[in-house]
Coordinates of C-alpha atoms in Angstrom, one line a residue:
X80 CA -12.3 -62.7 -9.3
X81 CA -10.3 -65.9 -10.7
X82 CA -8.8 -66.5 -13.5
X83 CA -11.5 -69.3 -14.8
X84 CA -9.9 -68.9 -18.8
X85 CA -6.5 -68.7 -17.8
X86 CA -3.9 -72.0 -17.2
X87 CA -0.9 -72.0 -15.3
X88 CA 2.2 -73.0 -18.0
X89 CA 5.5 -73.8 -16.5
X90 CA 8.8 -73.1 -18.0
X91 CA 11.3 -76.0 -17.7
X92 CA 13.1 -74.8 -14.4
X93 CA 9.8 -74.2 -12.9
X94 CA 8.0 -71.0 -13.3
X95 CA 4.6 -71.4 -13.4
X96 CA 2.9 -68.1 -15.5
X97 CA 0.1 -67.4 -17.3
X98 CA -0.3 -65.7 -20.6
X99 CA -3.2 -64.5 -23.1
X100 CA -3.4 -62.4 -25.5
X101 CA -1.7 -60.3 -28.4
X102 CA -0.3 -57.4 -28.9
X103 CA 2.8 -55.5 -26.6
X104 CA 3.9 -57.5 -23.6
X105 CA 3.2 -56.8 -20.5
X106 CA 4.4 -58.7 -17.3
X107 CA 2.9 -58.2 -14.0
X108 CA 5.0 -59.4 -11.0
X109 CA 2.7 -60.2 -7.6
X110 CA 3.6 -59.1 -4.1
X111 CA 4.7 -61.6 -1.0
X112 CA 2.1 -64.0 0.1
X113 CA 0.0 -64.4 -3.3
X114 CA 0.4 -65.2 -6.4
X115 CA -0.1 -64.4 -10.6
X116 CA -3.7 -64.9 -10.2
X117 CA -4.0 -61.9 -8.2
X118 CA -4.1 -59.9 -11.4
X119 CA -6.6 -61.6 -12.8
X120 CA -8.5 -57.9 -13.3
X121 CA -5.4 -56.6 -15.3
X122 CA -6.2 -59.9 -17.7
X123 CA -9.5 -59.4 -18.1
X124 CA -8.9 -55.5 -19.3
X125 CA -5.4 -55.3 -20.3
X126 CA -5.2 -58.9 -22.5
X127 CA -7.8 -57.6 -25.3
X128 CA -5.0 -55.7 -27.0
X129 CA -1.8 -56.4 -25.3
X130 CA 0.6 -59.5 -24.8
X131 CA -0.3 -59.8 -20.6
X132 CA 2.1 -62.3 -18.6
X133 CA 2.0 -62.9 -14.9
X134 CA 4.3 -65.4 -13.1
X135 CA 4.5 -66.8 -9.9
X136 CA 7.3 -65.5 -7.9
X137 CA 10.3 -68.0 -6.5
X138 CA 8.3 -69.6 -3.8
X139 CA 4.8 -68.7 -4.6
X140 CA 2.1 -70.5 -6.3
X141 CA 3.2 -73.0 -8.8
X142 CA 7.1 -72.1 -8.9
X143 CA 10.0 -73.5 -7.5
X144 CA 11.0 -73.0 -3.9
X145 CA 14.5 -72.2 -3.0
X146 CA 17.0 -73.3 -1.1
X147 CA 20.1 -71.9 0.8
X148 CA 20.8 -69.9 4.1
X149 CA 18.7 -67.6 2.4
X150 CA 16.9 -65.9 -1.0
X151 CA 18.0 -62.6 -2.5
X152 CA 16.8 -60.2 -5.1
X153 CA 19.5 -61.9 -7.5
X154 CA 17.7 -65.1 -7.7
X155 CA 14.3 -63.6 -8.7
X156 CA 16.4 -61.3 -11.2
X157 CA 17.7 -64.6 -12.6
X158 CA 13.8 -65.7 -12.7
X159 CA 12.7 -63.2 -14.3
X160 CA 15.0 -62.8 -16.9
X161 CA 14.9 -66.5 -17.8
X162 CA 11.1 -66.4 -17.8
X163 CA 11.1 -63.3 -20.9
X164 CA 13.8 -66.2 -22.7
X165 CA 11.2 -69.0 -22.5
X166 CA 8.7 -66.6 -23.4
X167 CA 10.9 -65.4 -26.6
X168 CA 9.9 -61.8 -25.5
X169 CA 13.3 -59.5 -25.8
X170 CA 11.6 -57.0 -23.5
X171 CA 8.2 -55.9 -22.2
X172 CA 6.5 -53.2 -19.7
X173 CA 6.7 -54.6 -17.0
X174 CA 4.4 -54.0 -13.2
X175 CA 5.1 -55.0 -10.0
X176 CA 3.0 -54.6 -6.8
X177 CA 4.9 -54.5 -3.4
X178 CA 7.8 -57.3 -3.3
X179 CA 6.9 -57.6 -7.0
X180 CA 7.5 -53.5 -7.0
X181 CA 11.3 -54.5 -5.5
X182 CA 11.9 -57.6 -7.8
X183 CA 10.5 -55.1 -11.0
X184 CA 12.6 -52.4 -9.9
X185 CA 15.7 -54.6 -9.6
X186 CA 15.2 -56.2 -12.7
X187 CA 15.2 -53.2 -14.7
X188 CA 18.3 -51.8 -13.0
X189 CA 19.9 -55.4 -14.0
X190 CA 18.6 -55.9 -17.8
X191 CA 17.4 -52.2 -18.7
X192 CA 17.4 -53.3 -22.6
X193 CA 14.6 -55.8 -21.2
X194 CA 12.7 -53.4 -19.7
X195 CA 10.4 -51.2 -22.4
X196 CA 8.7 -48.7 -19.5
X197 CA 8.7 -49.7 -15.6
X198 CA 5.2 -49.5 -13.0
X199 CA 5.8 -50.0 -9.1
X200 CA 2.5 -50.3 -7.4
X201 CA 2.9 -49.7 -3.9
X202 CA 6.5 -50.2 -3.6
X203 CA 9.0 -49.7 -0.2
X204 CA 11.9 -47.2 -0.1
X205 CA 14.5 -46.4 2.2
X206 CA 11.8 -47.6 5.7
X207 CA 12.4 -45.2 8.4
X208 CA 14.2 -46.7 11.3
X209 CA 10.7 -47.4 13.3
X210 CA 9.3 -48.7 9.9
X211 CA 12.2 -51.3 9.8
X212 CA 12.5 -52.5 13.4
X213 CA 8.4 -53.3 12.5
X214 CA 8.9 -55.2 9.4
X215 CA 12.1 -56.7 11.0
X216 CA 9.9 -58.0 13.7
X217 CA 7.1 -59.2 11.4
X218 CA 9.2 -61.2 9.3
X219 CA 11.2 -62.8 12.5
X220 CA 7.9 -63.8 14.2
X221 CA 6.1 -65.7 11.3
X222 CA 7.4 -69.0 12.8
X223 CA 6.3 -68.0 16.0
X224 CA 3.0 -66.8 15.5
X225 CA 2.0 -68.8 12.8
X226 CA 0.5 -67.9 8.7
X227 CA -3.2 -67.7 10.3
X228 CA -2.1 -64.6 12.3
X229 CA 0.3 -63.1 10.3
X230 CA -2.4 -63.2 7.7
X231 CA -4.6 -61.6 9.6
X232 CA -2.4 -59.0 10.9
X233 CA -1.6 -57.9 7.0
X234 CA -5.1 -57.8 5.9
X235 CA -5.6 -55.6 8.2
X236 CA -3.2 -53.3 7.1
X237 CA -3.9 -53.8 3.5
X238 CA -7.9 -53.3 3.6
X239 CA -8.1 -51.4 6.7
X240 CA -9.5 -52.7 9.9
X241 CA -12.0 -53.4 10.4
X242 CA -12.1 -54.2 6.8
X243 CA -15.1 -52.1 5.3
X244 CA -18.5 -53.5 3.7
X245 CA -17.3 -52.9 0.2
X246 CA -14.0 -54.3 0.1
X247 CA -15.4 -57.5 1.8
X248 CA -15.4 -59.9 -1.6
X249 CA -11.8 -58.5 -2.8
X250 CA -10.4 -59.3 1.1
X251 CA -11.8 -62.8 0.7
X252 CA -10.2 -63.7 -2.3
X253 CA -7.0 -61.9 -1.3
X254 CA -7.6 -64.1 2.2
X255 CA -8.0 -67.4 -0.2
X256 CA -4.8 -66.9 -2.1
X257 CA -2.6 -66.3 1.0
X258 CA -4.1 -69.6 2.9
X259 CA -2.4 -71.4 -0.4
X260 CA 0.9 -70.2 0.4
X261 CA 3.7 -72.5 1.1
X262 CA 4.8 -71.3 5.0
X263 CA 8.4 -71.8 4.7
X264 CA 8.8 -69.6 1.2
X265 CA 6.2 -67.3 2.5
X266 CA 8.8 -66.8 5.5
X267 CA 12.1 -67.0 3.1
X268 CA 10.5 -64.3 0.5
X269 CA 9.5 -62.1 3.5
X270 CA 12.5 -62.0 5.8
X271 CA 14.2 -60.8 1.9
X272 CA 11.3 -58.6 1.6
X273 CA 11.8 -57.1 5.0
X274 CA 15.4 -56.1 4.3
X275 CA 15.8 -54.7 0.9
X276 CA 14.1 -51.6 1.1
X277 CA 17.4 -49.7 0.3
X278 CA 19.0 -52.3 -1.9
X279 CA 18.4 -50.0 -4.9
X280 CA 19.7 -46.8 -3.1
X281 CA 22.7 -46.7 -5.7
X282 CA 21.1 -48.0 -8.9
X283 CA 17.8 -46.0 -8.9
X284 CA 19.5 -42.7 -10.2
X285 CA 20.8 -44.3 -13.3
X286 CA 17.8 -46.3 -13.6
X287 CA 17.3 -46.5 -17.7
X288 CA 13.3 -47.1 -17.9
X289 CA 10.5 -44.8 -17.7
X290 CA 9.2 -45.3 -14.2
X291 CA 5.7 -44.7 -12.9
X292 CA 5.5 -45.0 -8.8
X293 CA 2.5 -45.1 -7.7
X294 CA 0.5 -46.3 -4.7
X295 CA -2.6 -45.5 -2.2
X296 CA -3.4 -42.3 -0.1
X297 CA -3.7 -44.8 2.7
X298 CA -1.0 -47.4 2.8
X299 CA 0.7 -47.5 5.8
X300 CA 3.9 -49.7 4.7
X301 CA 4.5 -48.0 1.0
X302 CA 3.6 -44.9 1.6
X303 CA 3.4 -41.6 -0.5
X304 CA 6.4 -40.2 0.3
X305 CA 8.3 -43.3 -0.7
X306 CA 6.8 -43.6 -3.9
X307 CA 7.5 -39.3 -4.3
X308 CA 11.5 -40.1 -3.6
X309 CA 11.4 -42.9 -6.1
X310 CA 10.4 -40.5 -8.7
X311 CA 12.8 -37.8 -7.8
X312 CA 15.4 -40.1 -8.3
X313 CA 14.6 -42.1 -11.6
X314 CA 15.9 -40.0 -13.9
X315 CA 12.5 -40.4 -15.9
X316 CA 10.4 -40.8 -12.9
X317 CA 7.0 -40.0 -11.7
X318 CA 5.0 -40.6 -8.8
X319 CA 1.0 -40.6 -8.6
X320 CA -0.6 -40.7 -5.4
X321 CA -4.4 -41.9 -5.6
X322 CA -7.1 -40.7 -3.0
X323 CA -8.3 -42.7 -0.7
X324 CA -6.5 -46.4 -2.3
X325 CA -4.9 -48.6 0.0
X326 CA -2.2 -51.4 -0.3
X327 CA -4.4 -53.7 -3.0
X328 CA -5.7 -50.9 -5.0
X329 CA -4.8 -52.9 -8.4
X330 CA -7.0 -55.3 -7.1
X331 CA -9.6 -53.4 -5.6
X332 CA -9.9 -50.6 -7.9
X333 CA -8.7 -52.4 -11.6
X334 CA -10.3 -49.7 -14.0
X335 CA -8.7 -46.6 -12.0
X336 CA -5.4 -48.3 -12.3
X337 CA -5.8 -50.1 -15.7
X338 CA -6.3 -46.3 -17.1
X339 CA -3.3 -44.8 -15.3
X340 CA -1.6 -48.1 -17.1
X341 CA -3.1 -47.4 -20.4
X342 CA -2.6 -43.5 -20.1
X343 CA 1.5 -44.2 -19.3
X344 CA 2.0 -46.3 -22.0
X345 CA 0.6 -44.2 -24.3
X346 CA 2.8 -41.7 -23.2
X347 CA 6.1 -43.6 -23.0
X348 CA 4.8 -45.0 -26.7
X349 CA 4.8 -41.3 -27.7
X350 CA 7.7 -40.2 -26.0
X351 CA 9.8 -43.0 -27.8
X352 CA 8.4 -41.8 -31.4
X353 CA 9.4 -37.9 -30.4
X354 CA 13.4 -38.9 -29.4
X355 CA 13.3 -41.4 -33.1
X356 CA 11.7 -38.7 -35.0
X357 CA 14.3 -36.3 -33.8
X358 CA 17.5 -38.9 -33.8
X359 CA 16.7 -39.3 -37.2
X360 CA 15.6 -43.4 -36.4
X361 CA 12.8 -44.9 -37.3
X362 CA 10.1 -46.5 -34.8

C-alpha cells in the first residue's frame, strides 16, 4: 500500500508533501509516529476528482524537526498554514487522523477562513483522569523503553492483539512506516500529543467549520464517546461511530471511509449553495 506514483516535494522551510490531482483540495494530516504516505488509499480514490495534499508533520517523514524545551500545537498551526501559502491554496477540506485530528482541529479554530469543511478521524478529547496518567506514562517512558517496544505496544492497541489474520498486511506496512521515525521527534510530537487533549476545550464551541468526528467501535484511546462530545460542541458538528473499526480504520478500511468523505462533502457542498441561495449570493 505505497505511494509508488507519488513524490515527496518540499516547501522552502521544509515540509515535505505530496500532491496529485485536480479538482477541490483536500489535505490529509497523519497521526504521531507515521507519515503522509499513510494515506496513500485516500490518493488512490480521492485524487481522481479532487486536489489531494498530504504533508509530513513537524518531525515526521521528510520535514523539519524542531527544536526548543519543547513543541506545541502552535508550531504545527504555523506549518500548516504556511504549507496551504506555498501551495497557493486559500483554503481546503481538510482530515486529520489522531495527532493529525488535534493539529486539524487546531488549525481550523486558528484560520477558520482556511478551513472549507473539517474531518477528525479518531481524535482525543478531554482523556479521563486514568486515560491521562496512561498516555502520560507512555510518552515519559519512550526513552526508557526504547521505539522497538513502544511500537509494539501501539500496534497492539491500534490492530488489536493479537493482531488478526486479515489486518496482517495493513499492520506491516503501518509497522514499516513507524521503524522510519526519527526517535527524538517521535518522543517530542508525543509527549505534545499526550497533553493536549483539552487544549481546544474553549475554542471548539465557536468552532466555524463543518465538523465530521468520527472514529472506530473499538478504539481504546479515541473512543466513541469523545468523538460524540466533539460533535455536541461544534456548533455544526457530527459524530459517526463505525462498527467494529479500530484506530487505523482510514487505512484499513479506505472505501468505508472514502464514502463517508465523499457523502460529507457533498453535503457541506449542498449546504453552502442552500445559505447563498437564500442570502441572496451567488456560489
Amino acid at each position: 500500500m505505497g505511494t509508488p506514483s507519488l513524490h515527496r516535494r518540499h516547501t522552502p522551510d521544509g515540509t515535505a508533501y505530496l500532491r496529485q490531482g485536480q479538482g477541490e483540495p483536500i489535505v490529509f494530516v497523519h497521526g504521531v509516529g507515521l507519515n503522509a504516505e499513510i494515506w496513500a488509499p485516500q490518493f488512490a480514490d480521492l485524487a481522481v476528482d479532487h486536489d489531494v495534499v498530504a504533508f509530513d508533520m513537524l518531525n515526521h517523514g521528510g520535514s523539519a524537526r524542531t527544536s526548543g524545551p519543547a513543541d506545541t500545537l502552535a508550531l504545527h498551526i504555523r506549518q500548516f498554514d504556511a504549507l496551504l501559502d506555498h501551495l497557493g491554496l486559500e483554503s481546503a477540506h481538510v482530515v486529520g487522523h489522531s495527532m493529525g485530528a488535534l493539529v486539524s482541529m487546531s488549525f481550523a479554530a486558528a484560520h477558520p477562513m482556511r478551513v472549507r469543511s473539517l474531518v477528525a478521524l479518531n481524535a482525543v478529547w478531554c482523556r479521563t483522569p486514568e486515560q491521562s496518567e496512561a498516555v502520560i506514562r507512555r510518552a515519559d517512558e519512550i526513552a526508557a523503553v526504547g521505539l522497538a517496544d513502544s511500537f509494539d505496544i501501539a500496534i497492539g492497541r491500534w490492530f488489536g492483539s493479537p493482531v488478526p489474520e486479515e489486518l496482517a498486511e495493513a499492520e506491516r506496512t503501518v509497522r514499516r512506516h513507524l521503524s522510519t521515525v526519527d526517535a527524538a521527534g517521535y518522543g517530542r510530537s508525543y509527549a505534545l500529543f499526550a497533553r493536549s487533549d483539552r487544549a481546544l476545550v474553549e475554542t471548539m464551541p465557536r468552532l466555524a467549520p463543518p465538523a465530521l468526528f468520527m472514529t472506530g467501535e473499538l478504539d481504546p484511546n479515541s473512543t466513541p464517546a469523545m468523538s460524540e462530545a466533539m460533535a455536541r460542541e461544534a456548533p455544526h458538528g457530527e459524530a459517526q461511530i463505525l462498527p467494529g473499526e479500530r484506530h487505523m480504520m482510514a487505512f484499513v478500511s479506505p472505501q468505508r471511509i472514502n464514502e463517508r468523505l465523499r457523502d460529507f462533502w457533498v453535503r457541506t457542498r449542498d449546504a453552502h449553495r442552500r445559505q447563498a441561495l437564500a442570502s441572496g449570493e451567488s456560489c
